mmCIF file of N, CA, C and O in Angstrom:
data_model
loop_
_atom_site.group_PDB
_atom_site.id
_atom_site.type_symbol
_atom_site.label_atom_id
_atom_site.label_comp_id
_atom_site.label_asym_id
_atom_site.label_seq_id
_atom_site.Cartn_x
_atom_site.Cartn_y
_atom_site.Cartn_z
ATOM 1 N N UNK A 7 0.848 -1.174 0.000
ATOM 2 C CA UNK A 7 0.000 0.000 0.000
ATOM 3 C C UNK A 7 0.891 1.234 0.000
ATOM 4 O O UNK A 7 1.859 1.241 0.760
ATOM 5 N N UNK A 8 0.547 2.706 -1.112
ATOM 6 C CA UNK A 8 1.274 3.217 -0.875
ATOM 7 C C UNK A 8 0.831 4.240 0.175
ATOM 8 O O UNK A 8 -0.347 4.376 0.505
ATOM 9 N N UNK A 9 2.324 5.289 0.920
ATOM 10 C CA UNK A 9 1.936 5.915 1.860
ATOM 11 C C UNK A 9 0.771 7.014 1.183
ATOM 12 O O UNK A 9 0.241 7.551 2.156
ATOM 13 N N UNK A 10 0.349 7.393 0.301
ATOM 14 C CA UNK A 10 -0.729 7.976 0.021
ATOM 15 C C UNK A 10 -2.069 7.390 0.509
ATOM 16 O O UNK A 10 -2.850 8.118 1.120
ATOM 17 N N UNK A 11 -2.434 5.777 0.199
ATOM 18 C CA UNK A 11 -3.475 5.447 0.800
ATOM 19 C C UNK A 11 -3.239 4.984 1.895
ATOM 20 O O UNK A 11 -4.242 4.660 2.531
ATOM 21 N N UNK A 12 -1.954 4.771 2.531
ATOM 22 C CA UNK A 12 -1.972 4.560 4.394
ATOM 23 C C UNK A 12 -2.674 5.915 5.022
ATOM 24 O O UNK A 12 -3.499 5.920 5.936
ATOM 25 N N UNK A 13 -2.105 7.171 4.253
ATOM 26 C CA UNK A 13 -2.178 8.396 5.066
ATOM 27 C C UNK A 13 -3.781 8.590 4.759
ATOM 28 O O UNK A 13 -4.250 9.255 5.682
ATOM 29 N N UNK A 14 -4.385 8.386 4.182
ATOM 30 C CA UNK A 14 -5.651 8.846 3.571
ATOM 31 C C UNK A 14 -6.663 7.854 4.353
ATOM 32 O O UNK A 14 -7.723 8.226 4.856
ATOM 33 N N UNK A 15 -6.107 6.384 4.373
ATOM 34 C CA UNK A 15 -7.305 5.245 5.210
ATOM 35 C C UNK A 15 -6.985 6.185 7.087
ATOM 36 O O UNK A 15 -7.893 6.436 7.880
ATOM 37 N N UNK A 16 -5.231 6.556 7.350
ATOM 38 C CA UNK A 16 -5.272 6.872 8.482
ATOM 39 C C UNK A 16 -6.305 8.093 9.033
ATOM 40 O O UNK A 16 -7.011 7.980 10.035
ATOM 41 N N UNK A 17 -6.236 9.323 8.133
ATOM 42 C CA UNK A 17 -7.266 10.675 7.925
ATOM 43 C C UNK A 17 -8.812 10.099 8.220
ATOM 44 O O UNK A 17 -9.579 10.713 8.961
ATOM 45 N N UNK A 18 -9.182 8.834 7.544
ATOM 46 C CA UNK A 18 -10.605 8.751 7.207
ATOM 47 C C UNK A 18 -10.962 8.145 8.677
ATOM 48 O O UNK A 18 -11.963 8.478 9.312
ATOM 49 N N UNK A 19 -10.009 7.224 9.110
ATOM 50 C CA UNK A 19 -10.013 6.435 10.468
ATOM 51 C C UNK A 19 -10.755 7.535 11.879
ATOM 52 O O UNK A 19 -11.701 7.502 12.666
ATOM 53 N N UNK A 20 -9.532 8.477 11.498
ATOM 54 C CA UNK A 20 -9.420 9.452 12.574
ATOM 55 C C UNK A 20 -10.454 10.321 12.556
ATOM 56 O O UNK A 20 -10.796 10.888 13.594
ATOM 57 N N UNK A 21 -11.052 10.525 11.432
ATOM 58 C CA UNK A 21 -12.376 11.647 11.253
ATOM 59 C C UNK A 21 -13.308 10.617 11.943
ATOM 60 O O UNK A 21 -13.785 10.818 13.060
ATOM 61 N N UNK A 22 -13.524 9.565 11.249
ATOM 62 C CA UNK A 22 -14.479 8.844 11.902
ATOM 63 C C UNK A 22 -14.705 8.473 13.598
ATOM 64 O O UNK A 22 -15.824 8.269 14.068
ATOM 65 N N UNK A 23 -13.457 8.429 14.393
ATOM 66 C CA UNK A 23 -13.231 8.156 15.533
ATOM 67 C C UNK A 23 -13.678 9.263 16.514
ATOM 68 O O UNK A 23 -14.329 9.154 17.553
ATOM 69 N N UNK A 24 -13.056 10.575 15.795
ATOM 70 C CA UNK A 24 -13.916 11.767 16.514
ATOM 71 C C UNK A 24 -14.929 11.975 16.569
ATOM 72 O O UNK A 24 -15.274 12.278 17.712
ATOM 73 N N UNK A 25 -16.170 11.979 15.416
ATOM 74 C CA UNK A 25 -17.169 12.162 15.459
ATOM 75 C C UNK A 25 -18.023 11.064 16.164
ATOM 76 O O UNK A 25 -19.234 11.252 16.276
ATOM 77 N N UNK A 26 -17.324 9.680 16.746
ATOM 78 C CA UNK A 26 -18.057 8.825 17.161
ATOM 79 C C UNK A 26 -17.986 9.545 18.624
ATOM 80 O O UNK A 26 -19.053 9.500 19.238
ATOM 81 N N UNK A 27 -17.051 10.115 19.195
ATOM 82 C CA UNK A 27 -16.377 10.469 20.283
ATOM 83 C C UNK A 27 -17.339 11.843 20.348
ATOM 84 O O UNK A 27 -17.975 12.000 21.390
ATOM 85 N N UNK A 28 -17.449 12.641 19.501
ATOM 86 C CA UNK A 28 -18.392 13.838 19.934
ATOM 87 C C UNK A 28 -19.983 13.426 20.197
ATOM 88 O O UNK A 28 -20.836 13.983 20.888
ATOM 89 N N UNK A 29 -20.048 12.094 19.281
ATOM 90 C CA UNK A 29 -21.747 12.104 19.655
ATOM 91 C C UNK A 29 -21.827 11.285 20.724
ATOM 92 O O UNK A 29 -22.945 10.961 21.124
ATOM 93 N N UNK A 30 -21.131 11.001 21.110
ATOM 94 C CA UNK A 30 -21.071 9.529 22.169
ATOM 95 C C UNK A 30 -21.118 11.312 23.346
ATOM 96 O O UNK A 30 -22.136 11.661 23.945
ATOM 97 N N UNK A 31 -20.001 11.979 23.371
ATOM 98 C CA UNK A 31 -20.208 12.404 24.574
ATOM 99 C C UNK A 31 -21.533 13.321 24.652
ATOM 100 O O UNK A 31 -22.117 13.411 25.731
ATOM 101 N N UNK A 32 -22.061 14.076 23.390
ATOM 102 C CA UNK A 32 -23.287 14.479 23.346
ATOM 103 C C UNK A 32 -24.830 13.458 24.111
ATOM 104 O O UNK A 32 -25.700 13.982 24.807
ATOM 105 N N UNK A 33 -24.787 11.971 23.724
ATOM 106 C CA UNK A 33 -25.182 11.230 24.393
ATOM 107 C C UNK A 33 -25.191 11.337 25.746
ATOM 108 O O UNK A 33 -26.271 11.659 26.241
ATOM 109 N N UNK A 34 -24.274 11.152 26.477
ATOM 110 C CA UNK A 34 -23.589 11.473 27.591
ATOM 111 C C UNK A 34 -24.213 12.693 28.537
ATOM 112 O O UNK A 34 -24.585 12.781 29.707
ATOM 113 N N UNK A 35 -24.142 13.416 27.611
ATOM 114 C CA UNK A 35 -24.379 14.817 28.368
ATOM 115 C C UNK A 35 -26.160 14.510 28.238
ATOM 116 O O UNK A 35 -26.619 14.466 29.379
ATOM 117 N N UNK A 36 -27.143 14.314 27.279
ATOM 118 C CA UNK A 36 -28.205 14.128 27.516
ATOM 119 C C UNK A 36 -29.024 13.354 28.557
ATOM 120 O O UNK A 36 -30.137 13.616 29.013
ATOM 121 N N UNK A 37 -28.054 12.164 28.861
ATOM 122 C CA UNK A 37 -28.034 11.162 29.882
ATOM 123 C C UNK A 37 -28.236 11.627 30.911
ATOM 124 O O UNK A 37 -29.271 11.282 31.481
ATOM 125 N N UNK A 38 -27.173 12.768 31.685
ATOM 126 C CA UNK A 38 -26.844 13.007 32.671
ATOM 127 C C UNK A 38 -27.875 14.096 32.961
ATOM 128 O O UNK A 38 -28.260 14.212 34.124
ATOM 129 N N UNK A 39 -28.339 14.869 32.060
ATOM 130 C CA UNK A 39 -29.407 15.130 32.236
ATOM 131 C C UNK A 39 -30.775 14.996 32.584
ATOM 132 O O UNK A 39 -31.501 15.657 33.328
ATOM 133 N N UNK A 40 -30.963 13.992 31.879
ATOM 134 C CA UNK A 40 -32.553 12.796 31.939
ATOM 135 C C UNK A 40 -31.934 12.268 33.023
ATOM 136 O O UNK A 40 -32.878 12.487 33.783
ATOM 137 N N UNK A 41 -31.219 11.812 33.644
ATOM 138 C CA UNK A 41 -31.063 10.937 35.049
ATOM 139 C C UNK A 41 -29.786 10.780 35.736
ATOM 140 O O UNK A 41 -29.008 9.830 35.815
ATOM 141 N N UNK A 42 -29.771 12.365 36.377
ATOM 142 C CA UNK A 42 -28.605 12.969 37.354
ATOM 143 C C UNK A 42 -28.414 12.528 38.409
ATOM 144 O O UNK A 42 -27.421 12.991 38.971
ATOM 145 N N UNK A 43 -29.377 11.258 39.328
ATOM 146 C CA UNK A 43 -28.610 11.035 40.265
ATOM 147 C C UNK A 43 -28.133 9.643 40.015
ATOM 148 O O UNK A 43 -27.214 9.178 40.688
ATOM 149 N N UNK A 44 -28.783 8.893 38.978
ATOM 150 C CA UNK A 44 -28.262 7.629 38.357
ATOM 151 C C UNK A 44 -26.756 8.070 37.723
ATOM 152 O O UNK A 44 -25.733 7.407 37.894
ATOM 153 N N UNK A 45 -26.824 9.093 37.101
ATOM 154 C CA UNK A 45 -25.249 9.441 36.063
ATOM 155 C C UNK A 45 -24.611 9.869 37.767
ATOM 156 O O UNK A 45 -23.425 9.561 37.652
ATOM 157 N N UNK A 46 -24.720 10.179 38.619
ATOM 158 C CA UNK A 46 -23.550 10.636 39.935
ATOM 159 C C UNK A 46 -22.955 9.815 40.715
ATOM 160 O O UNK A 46 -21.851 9.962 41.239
ATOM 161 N N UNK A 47 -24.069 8.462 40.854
ATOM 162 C CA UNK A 47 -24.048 7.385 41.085
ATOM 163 C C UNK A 47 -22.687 6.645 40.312
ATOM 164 O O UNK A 47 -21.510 6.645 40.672
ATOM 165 N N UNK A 48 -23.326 6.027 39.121
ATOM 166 C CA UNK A 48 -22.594 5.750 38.038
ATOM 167 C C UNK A 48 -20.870 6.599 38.410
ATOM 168 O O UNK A 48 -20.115 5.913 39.098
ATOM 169 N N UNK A 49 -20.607 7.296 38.185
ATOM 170 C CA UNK A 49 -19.699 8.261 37.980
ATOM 171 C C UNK A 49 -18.578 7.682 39.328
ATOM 172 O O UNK A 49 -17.466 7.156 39.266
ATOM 173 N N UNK A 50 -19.568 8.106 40.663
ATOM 174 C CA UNK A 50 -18.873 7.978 41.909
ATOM 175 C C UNK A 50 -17.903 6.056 41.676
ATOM 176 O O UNK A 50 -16.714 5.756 41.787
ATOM 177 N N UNK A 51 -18.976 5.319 41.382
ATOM 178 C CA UNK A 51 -18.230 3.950 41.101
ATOM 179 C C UNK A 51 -17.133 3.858 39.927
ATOM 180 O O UNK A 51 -16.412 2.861 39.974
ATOM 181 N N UNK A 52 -16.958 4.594 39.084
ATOM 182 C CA UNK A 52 -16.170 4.368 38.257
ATOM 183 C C UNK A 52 -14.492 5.311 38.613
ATOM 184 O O UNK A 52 -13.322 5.075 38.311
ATOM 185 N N UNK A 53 -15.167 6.397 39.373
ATOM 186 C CA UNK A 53 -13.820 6.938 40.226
ATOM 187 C C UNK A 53 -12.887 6.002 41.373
ATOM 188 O O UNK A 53 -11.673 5.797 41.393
ATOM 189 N N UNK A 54 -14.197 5.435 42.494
ATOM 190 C CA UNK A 54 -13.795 4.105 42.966
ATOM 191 C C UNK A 54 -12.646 3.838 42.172
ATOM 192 O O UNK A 54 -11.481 4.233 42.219
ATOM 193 N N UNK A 55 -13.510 2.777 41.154
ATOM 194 C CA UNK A 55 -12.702 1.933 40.471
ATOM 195 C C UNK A 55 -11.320 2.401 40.073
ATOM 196 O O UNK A 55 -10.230 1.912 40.369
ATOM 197 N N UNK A 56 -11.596 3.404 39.375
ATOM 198 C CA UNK A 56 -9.969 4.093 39.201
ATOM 199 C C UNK A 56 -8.576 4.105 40.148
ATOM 200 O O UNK A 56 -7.387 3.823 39.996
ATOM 201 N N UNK A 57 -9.448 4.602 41.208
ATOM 202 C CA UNK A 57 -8.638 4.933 42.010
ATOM 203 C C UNK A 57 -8.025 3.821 42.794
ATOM 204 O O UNK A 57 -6.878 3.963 43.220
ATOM 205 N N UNK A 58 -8.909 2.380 43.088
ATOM 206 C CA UNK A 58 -8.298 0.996 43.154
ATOM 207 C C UNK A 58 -7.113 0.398 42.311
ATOM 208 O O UNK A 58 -6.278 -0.468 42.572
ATOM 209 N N UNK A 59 -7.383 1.302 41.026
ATOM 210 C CA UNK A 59 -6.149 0.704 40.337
ATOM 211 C C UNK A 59 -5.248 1.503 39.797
ATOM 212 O O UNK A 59 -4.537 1.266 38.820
ATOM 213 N N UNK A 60 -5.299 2.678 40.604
ATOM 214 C CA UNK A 60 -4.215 3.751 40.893
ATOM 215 C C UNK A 60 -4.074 4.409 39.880
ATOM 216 O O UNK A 60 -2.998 4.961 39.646
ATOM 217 N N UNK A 61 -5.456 4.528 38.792
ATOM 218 C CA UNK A 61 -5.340 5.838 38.275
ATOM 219 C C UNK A 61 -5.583 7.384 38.753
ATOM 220 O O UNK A 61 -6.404 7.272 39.663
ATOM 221 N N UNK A 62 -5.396 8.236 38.653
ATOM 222 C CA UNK A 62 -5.839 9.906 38.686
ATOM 223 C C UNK A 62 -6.703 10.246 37.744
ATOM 224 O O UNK A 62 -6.920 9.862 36.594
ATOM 225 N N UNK A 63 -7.268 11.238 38.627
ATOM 226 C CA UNK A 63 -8.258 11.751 38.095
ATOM 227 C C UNK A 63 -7.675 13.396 38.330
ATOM 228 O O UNK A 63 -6.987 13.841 39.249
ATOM 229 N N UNK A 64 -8.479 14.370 36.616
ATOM 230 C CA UNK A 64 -8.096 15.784 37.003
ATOM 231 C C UNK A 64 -9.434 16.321 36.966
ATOM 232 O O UNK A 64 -10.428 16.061 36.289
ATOM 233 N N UNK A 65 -9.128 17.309 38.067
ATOM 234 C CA UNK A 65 -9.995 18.156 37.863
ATOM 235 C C UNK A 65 -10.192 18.733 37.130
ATOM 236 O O UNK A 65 -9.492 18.578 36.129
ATOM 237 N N UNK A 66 -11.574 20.102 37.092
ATOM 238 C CA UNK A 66 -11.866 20.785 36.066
ATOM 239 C C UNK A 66 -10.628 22.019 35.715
ATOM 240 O O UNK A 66 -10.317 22.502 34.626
ATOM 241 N N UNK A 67 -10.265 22.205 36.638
ATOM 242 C CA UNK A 67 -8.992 23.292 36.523
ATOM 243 C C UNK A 67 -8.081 22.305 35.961
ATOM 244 O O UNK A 67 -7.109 23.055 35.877
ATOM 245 N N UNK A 68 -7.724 21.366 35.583
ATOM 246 C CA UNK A 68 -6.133 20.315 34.913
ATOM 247 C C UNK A 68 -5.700 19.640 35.759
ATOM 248 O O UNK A 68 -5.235 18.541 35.458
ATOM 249 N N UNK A 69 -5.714 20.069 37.051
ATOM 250 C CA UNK A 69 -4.866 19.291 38.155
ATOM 251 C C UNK A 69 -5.631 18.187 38.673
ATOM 252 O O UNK A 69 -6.828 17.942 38.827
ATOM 253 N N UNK A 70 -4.072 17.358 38.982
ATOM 254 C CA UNK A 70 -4.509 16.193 39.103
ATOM 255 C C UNK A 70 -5.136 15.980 40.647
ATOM 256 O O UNK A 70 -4.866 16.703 41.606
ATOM 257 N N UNK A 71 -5.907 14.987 40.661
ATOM 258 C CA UNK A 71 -6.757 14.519 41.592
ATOM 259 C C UNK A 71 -5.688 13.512 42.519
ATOM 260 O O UNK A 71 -5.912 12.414 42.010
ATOM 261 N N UNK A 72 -4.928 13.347 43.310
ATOM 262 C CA UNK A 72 -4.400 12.107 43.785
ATOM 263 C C UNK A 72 -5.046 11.143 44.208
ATOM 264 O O UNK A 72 -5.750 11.362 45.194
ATOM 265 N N UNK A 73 -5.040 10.150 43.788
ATOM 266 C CA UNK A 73 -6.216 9.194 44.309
ATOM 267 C C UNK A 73 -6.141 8.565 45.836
ATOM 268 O O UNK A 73 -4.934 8.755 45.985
ATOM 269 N N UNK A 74 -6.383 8.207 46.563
ATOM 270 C CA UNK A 74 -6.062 7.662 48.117
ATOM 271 C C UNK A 74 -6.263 6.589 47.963
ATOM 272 O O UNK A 74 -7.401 6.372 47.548
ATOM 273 N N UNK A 75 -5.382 5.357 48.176
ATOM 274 C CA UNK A 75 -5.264 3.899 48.037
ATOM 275 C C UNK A 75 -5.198 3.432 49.292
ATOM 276 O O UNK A 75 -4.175 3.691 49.926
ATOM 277 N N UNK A 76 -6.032 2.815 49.792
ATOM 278 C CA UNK A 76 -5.714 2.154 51.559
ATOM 279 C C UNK A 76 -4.746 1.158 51.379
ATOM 280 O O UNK A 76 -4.385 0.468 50.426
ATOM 281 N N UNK A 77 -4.372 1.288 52.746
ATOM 282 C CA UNK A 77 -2.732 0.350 52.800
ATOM 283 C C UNK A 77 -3.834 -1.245 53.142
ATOM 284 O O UNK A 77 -4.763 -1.147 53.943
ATOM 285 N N UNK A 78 -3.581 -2.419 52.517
ATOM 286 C CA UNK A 78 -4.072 -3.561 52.900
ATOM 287 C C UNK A 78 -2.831 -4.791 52.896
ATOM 288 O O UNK A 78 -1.753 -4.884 52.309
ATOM 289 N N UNK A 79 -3.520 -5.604 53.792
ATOM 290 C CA UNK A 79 -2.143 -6.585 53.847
ATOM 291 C C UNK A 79 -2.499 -7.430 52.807
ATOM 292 O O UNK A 79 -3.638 -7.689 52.419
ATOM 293 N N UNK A 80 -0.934 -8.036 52.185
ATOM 294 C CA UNK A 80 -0.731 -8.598 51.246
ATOM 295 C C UNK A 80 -0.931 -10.453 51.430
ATOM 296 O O UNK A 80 -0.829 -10.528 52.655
ATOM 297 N N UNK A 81 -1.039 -11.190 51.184
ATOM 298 C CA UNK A 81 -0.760 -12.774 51.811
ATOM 299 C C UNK A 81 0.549 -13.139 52.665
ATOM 300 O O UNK A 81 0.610 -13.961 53.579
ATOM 301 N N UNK A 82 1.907 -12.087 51.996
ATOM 302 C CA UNK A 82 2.725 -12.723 52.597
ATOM 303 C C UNK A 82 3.428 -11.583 53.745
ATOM 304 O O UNK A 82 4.617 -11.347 53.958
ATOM 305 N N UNK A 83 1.918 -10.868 54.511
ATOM 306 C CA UNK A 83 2.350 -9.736 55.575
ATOM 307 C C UNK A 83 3.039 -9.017 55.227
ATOM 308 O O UNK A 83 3.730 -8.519 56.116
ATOM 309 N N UNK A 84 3.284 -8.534 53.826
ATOM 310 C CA UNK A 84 3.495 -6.792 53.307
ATOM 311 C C UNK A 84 2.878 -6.336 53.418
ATOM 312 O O UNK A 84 1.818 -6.926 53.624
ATOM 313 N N UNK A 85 2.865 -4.860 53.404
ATOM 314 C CA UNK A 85 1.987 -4.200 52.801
ATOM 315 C C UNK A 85 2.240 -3.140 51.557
ATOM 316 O O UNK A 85 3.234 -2.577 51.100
ATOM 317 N N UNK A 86 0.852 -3.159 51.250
ATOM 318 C CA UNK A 86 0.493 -2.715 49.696
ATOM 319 C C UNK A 86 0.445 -0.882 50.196
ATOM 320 O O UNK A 86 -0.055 -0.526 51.263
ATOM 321 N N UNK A 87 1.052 0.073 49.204
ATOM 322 C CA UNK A 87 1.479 1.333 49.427
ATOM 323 C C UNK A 87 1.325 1.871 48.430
ATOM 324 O O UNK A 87 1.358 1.133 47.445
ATOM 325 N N UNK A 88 1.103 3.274 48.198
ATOM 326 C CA UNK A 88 1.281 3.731 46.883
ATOM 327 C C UNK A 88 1.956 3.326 45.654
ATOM 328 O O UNK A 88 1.519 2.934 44.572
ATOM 329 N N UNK A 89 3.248 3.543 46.143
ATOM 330 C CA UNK A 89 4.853 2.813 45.909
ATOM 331 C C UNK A 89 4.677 1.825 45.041
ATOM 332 O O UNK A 89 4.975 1.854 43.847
ATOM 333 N N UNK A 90 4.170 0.905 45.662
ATOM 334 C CA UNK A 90 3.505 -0.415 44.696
ATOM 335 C C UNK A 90 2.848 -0.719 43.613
ATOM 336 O O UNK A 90 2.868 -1.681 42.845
ATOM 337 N N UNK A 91 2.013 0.670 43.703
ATOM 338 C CA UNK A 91 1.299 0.916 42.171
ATOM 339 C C UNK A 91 1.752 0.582 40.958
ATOM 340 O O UNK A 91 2.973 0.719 40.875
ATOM 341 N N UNK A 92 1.288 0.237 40.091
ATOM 342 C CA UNK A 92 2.592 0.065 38.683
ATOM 343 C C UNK A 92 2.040 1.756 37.986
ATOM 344 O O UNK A 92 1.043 2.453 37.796
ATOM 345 N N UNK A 93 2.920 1.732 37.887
ATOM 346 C CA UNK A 93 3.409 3.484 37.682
ATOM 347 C C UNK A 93 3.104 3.610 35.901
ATOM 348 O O UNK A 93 2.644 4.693 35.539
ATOM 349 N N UNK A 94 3.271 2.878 35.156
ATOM 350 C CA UNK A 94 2.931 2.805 33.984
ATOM 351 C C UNK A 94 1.714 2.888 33.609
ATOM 352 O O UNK A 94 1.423 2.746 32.421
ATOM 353 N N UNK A 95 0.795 3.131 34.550
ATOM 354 C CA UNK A 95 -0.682 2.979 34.418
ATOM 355 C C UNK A 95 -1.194 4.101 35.325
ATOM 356 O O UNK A 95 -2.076 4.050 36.182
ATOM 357 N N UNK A 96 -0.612 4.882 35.024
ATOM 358 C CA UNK A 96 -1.127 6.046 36.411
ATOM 359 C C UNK A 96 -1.623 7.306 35.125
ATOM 360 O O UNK A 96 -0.949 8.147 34.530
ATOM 361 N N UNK A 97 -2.952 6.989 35.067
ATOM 362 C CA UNK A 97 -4.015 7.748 33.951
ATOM 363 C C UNK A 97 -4.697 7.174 33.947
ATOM 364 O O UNK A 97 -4.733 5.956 34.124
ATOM 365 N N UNK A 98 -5.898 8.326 33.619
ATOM 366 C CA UNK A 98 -7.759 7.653 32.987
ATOM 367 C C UNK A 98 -7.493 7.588 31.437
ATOM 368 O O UNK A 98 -6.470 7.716 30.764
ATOM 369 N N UNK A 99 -9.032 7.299 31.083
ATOM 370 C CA UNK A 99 -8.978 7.183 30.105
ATOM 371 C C UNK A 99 -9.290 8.516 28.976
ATOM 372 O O UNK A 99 -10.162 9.222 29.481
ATOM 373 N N UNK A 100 -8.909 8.989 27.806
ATOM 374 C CA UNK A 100 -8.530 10.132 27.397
ATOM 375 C C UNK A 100 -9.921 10.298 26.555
ATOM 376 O O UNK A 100 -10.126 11.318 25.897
#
């Protein structure tokens, strides 16, 4: 394939991906509308979740959210610490 139609399937890919991404969050926003304490609900568990697996979250100003991970014992009487996190994974999803 030449790089003319790599670059051109890549262009068409990427147009398409955004606009799935703008109506999806347009969706989103209608949602949260029609059923705000179900979407806060929703929301609060998926921060949970994040934050179990040591992603951050930012606020509306950019800054990051630090997440608070409780120290729990491990099987073999360690304990589990920030530290421990795998660091390669410290982000939501974009």
């Amino acid at each position: 394939m030449s790089d003319a139609k790599r670059m051109a399937s890549a262009a068409k890919a990427a147009v398409y991906y955004r606009n799935y991404r703008r109506a999806r969050d347009r969706a989103l926003i209608k949602l949260s509308h029609l059923h705000p304490e179900d979407y806060k609900e929703l929301l609060e568990k998926e921060k949970v979740s994040d934050e179990q697996e040591g992603k951050t979250w930012i606020d509306i100003n950019g800054n990051t959210i630090e997440p608070v991970i409780p120290t729990r014992t491990k099987t073999r009487g360690t304990t589990l610490t920030k530290t421990d996190t795998n660091e390669g994974n410290n982000g939501g999803e974009g």
